[in-house]
Coordinates of C-alpha atoms and ligand atoms in Angstrom, one line a residue:
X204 CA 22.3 119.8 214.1
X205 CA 23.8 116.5 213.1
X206 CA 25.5 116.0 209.8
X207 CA 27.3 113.3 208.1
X208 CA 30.5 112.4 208.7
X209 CA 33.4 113.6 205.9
X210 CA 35.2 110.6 204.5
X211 CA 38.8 112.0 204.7
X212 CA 41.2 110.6 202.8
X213 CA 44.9 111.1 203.3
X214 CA 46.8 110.2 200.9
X215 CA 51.0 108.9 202.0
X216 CA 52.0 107.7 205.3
X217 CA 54.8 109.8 205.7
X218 CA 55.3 112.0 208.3
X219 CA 52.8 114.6 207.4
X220 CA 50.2 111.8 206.6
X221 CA 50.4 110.2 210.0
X222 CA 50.6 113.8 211.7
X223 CA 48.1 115.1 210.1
X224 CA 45.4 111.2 210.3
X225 CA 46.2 111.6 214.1
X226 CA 45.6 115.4 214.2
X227 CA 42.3 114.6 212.3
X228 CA 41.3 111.5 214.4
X229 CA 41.6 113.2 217.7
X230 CA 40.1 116.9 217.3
X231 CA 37.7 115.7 214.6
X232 CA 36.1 112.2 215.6
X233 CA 32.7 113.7 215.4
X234 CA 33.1 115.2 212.1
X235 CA 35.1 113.0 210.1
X236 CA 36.2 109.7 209.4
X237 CA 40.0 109.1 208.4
X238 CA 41.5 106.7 205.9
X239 CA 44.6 106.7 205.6
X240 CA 46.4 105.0 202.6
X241 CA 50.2 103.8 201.7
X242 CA 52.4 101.8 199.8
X243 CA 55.3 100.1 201.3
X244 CA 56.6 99.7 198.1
X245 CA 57.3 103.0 197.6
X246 CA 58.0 103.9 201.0
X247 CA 58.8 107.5 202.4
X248 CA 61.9 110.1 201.9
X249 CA 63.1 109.0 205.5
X250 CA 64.8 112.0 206.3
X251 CA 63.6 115.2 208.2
X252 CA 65.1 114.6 211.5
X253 CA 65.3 118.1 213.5
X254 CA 62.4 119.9 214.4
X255 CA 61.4 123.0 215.9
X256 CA 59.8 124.0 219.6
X257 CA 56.2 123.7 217.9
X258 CA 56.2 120.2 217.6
X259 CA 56.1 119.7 221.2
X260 CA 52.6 121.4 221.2
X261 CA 51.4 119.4 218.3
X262 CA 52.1 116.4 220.7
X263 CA 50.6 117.9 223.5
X264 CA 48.0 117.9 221.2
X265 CA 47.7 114.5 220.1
X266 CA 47.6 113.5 223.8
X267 CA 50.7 111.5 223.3
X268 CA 53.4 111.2 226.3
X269 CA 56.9 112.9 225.7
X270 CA 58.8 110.4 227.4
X271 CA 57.1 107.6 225.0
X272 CA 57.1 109.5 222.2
X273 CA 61.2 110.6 222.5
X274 CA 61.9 106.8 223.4
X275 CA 60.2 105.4 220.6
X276 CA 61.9 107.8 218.5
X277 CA 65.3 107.5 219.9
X278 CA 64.7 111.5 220.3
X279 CA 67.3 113.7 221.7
X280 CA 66.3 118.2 222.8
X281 CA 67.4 120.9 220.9
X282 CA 68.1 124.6 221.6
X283 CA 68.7 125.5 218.3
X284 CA 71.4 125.5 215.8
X285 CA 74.8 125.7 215.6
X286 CA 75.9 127.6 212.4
X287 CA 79.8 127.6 211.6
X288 CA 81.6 129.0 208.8
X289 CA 78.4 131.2 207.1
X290 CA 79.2 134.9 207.6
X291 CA 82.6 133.8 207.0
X292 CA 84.8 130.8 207.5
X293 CA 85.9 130.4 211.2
X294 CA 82.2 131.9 212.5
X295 CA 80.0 130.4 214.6
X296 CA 76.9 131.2 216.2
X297 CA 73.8 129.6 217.7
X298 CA 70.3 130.4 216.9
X299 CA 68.6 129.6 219.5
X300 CA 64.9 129.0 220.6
X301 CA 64.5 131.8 223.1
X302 CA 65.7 135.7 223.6
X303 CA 68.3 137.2 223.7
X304 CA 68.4 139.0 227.6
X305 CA 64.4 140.5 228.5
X306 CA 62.8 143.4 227.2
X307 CA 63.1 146.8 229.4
X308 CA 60.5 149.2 229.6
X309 CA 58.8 147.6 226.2
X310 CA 62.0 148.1 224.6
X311 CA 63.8 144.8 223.6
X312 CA 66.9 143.7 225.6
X313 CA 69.2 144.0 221.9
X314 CA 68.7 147.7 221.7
X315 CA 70.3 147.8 225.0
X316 CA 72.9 145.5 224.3
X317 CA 73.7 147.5 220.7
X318 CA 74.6 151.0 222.9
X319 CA 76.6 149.1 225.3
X320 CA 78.5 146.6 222.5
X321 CA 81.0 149.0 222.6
X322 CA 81.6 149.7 226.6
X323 CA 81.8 146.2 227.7
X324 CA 78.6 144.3 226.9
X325 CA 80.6 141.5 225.3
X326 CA 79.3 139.1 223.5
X327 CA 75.3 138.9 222.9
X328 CA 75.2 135.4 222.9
X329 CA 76.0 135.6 226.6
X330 CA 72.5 136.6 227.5
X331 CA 70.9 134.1 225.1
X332 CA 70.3 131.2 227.9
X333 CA 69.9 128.7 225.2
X334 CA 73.2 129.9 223.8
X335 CA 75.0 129.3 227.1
X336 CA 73.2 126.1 227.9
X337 CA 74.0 124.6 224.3
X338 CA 77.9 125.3 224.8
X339 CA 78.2 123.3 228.0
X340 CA 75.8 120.4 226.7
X341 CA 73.5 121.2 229.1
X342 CA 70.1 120.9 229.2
X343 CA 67.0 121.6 231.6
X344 CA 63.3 122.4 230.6
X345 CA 61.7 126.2 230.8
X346 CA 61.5 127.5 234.5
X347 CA 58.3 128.1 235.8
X348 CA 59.6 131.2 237.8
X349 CA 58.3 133.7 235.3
X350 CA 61.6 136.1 236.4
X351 CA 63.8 133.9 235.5
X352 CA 66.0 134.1 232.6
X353 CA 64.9 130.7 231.4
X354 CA 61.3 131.3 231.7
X355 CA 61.2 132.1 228.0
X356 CA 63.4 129.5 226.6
X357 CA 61.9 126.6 224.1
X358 CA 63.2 123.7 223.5
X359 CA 62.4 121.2 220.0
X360 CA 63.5 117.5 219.1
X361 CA 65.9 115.6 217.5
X362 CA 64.7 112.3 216.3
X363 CA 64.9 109.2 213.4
X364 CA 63.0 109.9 210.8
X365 CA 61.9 106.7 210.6
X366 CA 60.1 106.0 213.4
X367 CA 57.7 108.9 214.4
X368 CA 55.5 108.4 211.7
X369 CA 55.1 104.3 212.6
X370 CA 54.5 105.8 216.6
X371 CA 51.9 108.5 215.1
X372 CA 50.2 105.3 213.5
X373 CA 49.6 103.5 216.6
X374 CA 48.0 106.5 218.2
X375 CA 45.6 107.4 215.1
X376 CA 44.5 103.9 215.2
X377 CA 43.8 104.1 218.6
X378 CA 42.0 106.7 217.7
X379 CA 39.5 105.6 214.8
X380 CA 41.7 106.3 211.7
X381 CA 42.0 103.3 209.5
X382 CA 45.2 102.4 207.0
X383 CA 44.9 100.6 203.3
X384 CA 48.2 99.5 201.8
X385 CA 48.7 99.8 198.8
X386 CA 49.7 101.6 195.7
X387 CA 47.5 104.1 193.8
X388 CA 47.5 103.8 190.1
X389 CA 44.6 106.6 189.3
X390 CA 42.8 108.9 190.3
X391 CA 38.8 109.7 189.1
X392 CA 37.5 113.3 189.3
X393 CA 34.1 114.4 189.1
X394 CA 33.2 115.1 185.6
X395 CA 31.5 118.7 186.6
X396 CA 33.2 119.8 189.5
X397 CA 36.8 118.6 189.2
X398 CA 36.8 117.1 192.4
X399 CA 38.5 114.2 193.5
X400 CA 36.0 111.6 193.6
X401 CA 38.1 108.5 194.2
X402 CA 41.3 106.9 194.8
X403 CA 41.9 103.6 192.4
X404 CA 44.6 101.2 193.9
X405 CA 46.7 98.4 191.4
X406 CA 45.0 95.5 193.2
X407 CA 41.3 97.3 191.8
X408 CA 40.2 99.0 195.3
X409 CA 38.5 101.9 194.7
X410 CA 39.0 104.5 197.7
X411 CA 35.9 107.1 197.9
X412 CA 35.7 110.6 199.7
X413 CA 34.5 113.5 200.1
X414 CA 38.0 115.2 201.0
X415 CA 41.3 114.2 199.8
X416 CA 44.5 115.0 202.4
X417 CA 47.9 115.2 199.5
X418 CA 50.6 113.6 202.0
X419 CA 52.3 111.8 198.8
X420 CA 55.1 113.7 199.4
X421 CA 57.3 114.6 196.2
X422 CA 55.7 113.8 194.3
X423 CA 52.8 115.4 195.0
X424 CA 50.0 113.2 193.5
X425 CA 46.7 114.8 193.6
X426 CA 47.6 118.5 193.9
X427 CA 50.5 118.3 191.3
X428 CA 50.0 115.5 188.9
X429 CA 46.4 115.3 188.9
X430 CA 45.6 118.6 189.2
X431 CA 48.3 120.3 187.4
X432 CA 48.5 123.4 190.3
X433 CA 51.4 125.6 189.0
X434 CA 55.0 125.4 190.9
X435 CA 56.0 128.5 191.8
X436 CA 60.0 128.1 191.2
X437 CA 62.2 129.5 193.7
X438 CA 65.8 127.6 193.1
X439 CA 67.4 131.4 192.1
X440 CA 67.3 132.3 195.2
X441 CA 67.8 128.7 196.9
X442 CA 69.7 127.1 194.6
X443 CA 71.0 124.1 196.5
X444 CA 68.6 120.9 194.6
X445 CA 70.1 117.6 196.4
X446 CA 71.4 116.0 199.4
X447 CA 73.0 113.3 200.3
X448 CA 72.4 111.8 203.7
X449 CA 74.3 109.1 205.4
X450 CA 73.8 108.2 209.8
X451 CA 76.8 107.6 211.1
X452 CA 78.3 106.2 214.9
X453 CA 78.8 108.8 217.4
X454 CA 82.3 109.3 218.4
X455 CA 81.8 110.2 221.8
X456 CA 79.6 110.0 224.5
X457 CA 78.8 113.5 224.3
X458 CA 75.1 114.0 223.0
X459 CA 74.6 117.5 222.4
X460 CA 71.4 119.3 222.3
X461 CA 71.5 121.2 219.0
X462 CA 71.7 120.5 215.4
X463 CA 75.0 121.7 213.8
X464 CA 74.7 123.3 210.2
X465 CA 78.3 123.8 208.8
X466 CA 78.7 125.6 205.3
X467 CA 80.5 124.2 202.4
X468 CA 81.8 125.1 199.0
X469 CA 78.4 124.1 197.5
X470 CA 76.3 124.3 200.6
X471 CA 75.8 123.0 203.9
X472 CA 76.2 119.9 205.8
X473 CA 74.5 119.2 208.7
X474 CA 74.8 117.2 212.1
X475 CA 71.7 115.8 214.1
X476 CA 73.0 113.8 217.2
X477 CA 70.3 111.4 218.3
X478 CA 70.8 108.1 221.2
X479 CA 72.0 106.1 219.3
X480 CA 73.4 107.4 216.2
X481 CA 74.7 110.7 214.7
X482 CA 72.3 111.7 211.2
X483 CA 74.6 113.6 208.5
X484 CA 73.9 115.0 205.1
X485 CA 75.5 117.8 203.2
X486 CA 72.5 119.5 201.1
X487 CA 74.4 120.7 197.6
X488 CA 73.8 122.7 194.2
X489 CA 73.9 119.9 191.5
X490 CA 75.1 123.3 189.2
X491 CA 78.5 123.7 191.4
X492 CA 79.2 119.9 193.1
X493 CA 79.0 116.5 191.2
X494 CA 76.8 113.8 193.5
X495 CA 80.3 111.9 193.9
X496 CA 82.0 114.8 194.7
X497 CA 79.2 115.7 197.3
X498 CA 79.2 112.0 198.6
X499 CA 82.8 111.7 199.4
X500 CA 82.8 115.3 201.2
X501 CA 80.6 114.2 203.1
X502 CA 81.7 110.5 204.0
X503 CA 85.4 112.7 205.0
X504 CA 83.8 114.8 207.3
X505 CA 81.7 112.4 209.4
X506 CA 83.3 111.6 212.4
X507 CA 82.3 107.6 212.7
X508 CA 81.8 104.6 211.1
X509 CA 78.8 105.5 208.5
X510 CA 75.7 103.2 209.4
X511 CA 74.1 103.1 205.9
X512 CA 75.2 103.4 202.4
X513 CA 74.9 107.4 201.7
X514 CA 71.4 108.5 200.3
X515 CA 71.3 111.0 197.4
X516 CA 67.7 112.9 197.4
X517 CA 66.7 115.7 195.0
X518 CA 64.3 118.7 195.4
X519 CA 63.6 121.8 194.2
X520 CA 62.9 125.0 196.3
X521 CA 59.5 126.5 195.5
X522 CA 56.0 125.4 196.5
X523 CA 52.7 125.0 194.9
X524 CA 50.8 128.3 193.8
X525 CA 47.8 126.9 196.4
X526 CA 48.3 124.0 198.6
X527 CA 44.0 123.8 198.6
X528 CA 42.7 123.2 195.3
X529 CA 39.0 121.8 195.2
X530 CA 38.4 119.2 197.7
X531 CA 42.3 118.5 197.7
X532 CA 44.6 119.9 200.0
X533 CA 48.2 119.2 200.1
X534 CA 50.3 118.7 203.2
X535 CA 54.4 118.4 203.9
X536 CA 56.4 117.7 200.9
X537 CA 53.3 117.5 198.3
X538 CA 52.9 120.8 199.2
X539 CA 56.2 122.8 198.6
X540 CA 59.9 122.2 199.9
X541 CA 62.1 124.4 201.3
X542 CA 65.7 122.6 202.0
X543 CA 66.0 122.0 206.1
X544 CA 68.7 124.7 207.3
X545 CA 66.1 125.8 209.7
X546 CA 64.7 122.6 210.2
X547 CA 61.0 124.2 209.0
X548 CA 58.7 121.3 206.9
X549 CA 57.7 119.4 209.4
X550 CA 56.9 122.9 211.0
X551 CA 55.2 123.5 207.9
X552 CA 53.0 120.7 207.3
X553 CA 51.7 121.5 211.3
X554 CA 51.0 124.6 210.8
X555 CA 48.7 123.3 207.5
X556 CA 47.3 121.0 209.4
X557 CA 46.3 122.9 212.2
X558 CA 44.9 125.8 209.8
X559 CA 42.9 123.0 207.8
X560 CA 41.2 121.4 211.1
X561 CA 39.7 125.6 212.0
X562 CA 38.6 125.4 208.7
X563 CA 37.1 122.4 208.4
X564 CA 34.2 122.4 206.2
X565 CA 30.5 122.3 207.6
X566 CA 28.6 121.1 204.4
X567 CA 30.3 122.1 201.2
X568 CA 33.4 123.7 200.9
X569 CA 33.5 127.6 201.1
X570 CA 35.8 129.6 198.4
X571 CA 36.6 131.8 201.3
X572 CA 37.5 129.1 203.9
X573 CA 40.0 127.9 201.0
X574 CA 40.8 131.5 199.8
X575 CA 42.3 132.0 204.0
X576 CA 44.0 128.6 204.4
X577 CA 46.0 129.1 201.1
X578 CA 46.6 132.6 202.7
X579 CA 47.8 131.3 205.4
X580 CA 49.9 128.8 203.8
X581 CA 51.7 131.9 201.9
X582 CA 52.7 133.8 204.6
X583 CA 54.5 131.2 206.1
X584 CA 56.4 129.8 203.3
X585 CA 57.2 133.7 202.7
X586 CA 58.6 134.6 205.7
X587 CA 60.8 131.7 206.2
X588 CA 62.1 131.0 202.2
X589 CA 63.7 135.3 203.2
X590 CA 65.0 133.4 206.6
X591 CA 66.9 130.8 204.6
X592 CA 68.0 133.1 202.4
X593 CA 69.6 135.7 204.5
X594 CA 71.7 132.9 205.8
X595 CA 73.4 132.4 201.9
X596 CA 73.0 136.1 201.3
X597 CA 75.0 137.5 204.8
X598 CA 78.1 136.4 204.1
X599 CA 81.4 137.7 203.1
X600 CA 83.2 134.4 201.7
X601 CA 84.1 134.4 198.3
X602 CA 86.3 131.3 198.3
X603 CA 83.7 129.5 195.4
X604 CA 81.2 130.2 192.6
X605 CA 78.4 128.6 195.0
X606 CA 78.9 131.8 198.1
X607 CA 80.0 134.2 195.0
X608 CA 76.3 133.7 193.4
X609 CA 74.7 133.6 196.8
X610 CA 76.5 136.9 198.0
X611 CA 76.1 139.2 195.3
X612 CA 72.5 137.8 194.0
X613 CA 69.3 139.8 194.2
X614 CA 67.5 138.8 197.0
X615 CA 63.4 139.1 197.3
X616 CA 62.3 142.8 198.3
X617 CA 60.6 141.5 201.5
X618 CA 64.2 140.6 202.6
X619 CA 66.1 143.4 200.8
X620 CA 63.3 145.6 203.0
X621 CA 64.3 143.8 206.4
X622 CA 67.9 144.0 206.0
X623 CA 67.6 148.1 205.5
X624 CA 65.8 148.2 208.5
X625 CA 68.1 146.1 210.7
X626 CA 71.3 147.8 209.3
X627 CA 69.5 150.9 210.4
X628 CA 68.7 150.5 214.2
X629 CA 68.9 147.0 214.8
X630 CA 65.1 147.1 214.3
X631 CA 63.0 143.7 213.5
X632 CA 59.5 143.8 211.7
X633 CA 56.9 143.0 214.3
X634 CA 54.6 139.6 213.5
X635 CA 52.1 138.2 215.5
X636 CA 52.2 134.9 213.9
X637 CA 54.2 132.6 211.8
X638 CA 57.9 131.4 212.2
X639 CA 60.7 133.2 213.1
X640 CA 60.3 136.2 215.7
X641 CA 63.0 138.8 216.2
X642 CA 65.1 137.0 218.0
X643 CA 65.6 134.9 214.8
X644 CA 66.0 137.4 213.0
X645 CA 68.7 139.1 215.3
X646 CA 71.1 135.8 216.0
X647 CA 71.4 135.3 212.2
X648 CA 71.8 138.8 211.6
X649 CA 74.5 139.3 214.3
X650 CA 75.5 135.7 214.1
X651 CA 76.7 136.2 210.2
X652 CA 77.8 140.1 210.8
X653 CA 75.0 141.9 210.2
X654 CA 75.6 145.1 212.6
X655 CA 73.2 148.1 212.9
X656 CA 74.5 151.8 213.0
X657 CA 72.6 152.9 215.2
X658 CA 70.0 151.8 217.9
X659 CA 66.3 152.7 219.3
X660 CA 67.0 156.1 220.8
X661 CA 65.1 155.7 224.1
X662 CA 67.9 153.4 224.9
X663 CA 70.2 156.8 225.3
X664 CA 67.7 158.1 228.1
X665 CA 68.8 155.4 230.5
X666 CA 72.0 155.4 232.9
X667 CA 74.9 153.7 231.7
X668 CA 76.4 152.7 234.7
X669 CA 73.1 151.3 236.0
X670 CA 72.7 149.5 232.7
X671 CA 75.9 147.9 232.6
X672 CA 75.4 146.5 236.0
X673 CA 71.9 145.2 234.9
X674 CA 73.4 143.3 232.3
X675 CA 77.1 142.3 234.3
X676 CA 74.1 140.3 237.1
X677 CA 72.2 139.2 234.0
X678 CA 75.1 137.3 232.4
X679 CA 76.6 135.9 235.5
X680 CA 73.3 134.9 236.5
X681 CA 72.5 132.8 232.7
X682 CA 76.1 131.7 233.3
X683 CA 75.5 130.4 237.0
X684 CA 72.1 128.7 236.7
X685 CA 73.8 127.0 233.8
X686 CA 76.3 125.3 235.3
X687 CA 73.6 123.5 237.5
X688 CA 71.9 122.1 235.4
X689 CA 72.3 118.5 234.1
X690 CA 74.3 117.1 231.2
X691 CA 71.9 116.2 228.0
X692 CA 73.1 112.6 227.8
X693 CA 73.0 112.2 231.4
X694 CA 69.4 113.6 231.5
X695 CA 68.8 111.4 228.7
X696 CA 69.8 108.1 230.4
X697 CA 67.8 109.2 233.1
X698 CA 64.7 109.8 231.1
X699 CA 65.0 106.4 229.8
Ligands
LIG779 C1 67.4 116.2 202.6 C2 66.2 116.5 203.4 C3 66.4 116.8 204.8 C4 65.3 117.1 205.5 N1 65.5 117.5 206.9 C5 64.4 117.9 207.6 C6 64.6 118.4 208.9 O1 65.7 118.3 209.5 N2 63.5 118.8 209.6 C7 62.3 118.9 209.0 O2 61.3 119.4 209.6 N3 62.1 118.4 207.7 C8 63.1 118.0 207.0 N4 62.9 117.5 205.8 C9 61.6 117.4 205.3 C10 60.9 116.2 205.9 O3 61.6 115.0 205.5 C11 59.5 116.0 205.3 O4 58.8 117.2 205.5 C12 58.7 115.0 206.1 O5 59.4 113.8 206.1 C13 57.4 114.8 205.5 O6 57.4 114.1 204.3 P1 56.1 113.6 203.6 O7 55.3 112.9 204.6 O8 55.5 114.9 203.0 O9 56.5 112.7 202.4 P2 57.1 111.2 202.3 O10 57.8 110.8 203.6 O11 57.8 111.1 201.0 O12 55.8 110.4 202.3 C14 55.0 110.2 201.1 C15 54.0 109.1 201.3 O13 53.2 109.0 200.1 C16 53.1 107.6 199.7 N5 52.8 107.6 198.3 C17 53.4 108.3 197.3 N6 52.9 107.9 196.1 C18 51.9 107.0 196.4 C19 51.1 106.2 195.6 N7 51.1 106.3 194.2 N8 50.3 105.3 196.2 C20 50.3 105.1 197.5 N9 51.1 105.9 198.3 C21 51.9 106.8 197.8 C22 54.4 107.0 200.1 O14 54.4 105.7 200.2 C23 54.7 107.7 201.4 O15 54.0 107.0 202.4 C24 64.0 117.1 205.0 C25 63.8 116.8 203.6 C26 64.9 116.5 202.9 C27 64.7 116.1 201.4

């Protein structure tokens, strides 16, 4: 049966409104019809440079090419991220996009590692490939030998903020999706329903449909201001509420391929090397560091001329109690923030996009289909708000209020829960979705100083001897393969 088009309307051209118009436009074409619509005068946040390995899917997706899509971003790879000074000042650790060593017998390659840690096994990192590729600047793309170590390795992007939503544009044009500038000044509801009924613009234009896609980012337009959804607050446990961001030149013609996270008295400051510039911004509690204060830490510690004067932006941590409300559903920043030590909102507005297309709606809108997506939603801002906390919460250092609050506060039970079981026996709770597997779970854990008593006690069944020369061939073999493989800025002047 044929039905009527939906008239979707996404509201911000940011880039969760241009991800999710050109998700829309290209799995949807039969179903709906996309308009897209920005103001240049307000323009977007402009940040949000590191992603995570699912991006390259969403891509995939799209049917856009890599090597365009990294060119016309001035996009670099990344393995993961380098974290220095968190447990304790003097740390550093990657967390990378792949396991740690392979599983043996169903049992994961850590629990192995745990009974040998003490006779020789060194360091874990070792058998992390991504780990060992990262530390020599190295990069090469998953092997397609599935018994290699680097069969199971991922790899994500660095890029300018700037320009992947204006490359997203071209392609949703391309594929049907049409954009109206201009700045909306109202917004008319359906006197019964609630609904959305229409988008008014301050030139008069008045912007019908039938389903309205919140991209407005902060400030969070239909979902937040017009609809008054609740904001469920979660700056006690993330406290830090601004950032300043400055690009800066590169000081050497090293490019590597991870994002550096370093912790400071108030919070972190991170390091995105992309072509043709280095991005920088130290992300700060306003209660323990003055915006000057942060500005000039951060304008000491970048290591070329800075590019731009330094940007202050301020958030909160917390999202919105449901991201679908009515025929509004809000995506990226409109939605809920949570502050990019992991590198997870563009991740985020994805993984709402992609749950919103498998539920598009038929005719009307079902309670249940809503009910699932804000589900959905949930569980993943859950599971990774405990992630970024157990990076504030592992930690010995002492040396300010900022890590004194962080240390000794009381985290969320869900974490407080996984910790226990970790300390244990090294033990991870199993998911089958979402962000952040175990071997997430286990760098920060080890990577801060997290150590379990004990381990899984199959692991005590196995020879020792035999075991340590499994893992001896296994490093050697990471550390080998490694060395062949090409430098990241090389590669990268190759790819063009
Ligand atoms: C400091 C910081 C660092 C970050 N780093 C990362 C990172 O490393 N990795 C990552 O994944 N994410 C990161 N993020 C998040 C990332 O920047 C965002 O998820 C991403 O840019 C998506 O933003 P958005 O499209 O939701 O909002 P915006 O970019 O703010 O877009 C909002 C759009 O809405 C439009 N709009 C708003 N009001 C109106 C109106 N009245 N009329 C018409 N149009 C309107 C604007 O013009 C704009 O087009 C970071 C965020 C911050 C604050």
């Amino acid at each position: 049966m044929s039905r009527p088009r939906k008239r979707v309307v996404v509201v911000g051209g940011g880039t969760a409104g241009w991800m999710a118009a050109s998700a829309l436009a290209k799995l949807l074409p039969h179903a709906c019809s996309v308009q897209l619509v920005e103001s240049a005068e307000i323009g977007i946040v402009g940040v949000g440079e590191a992603t995570l390995p699912h991006l390259r899917a969403f891509i995939e997706t799209l049917g856009l090419d890599e090597a365009a899509f990294m060119a016309a971003t001035h996009a670099t790879f990344k393995l993961g991220i380098d974290f220095r000074d968190f447990g304790k000042i003097g740390d550093s650790y990657l967390h990378p996009f792949g396991d740690f060593g392979r599983p043996l017998g169903g049992i994961p390659f850590f629990q192995y590692w745990l009974r040998m840690r003490g006779a020789g096994a060194g360091d874990l990192f070792d058998y992390s490939p991504c780990n060992v590729m990262a530390a020599a600047n190295r990069f090469a793309r998953p092997s397609t030998d599935p018994g290699s170590p680097f069969a199971h390795i991922s790899y994500a992007y660095q890029f300018d903020a700037t320009r992947f939503g204006p490359h997203l544009r071209g392609h949703a044009e391309t594929l049907g999706a049409t954009r109206t500038e201009g700045r909306i000044v109202s917004v008319e509801r359906d006197p019964l329903s609630g609904d959305v009924a229409a988008l008014v613009l301050a030139d008069g234009t008045r912007i019908e449909g039938d389903l309205f896609v919140d991209c407005s980012g902060f400030r969070s337009l239909l979902l937040g201001d017009t609809l008054g959804e609740p904001w469920d607050d979660w700056s006690h446990w993330l406290p830090c509420d601004r950032a300043v961001a400055v690009p800066c030149a590169s000081a050497s013609a090293t490019i590597e391929p991870y994002t550096r996270a370093t912790a400071m008295p108030a919070g972190w400051r991170w390091r995105i090397p992309l072509r043709h510039r280095v991005g920088n911004g130290y992300v700060y509690a306003s209660a323990h560091l003055s915006d000057d204060a942060a500005t000039a830490a951060l304008l000491g510690a970048i290591e070329g001329p800075a590019l731009a004067d330094p940007r202050i932006l301020r958030f909160r941590a917390g999202r919105r109690s449901r991201s679908w409300v009515g025929n509004v559903v809000a995506v990226g920043l409109a939605s809920g923030f949570l502050e990019p030590l992991e590198s997870t909102s563009i991740y985020l507005a994805q993984a709402a996009i992609i749950e919103l297309i498998a539920r598009f709606p038929l005719d009307r809108i079902e309670p249940a289909d809503r009910a699932a997506f804000n589900a959905a939603v949930d569980y993943e801002y859950d599971r990774i708000r405990d992630f970024l906390i157990l990076h504030y919460h592992a930690t010995t250092r002492d040396d300010s209020p900022f890590w004194d609050h962080v240390r000794t506060m009381t985290v969320p039970d869900t974490l407080h829960d996984k910790l226990a079981l970790f300390r244990a026996a090294g033990r991870v709770a199993r998911y089958d979705r979402g962000l952040f597997f175990e071997p997430s779970w286990i760098a920060v854990m080890v990577g801060q100083g997290v150590l379990p008593a004990g381990w899984d006690q199959r692991v005590d069944a196995v020879d020792a001897a035999a075991l340590s020369g499994a893992m001896d061939r296994l490093r050697t073999r990471i550390a080998t393969d490694v060395a062949a493989m090409p430098d990241h800025a090389a590669l990268l002047a190759r790819h063009g």
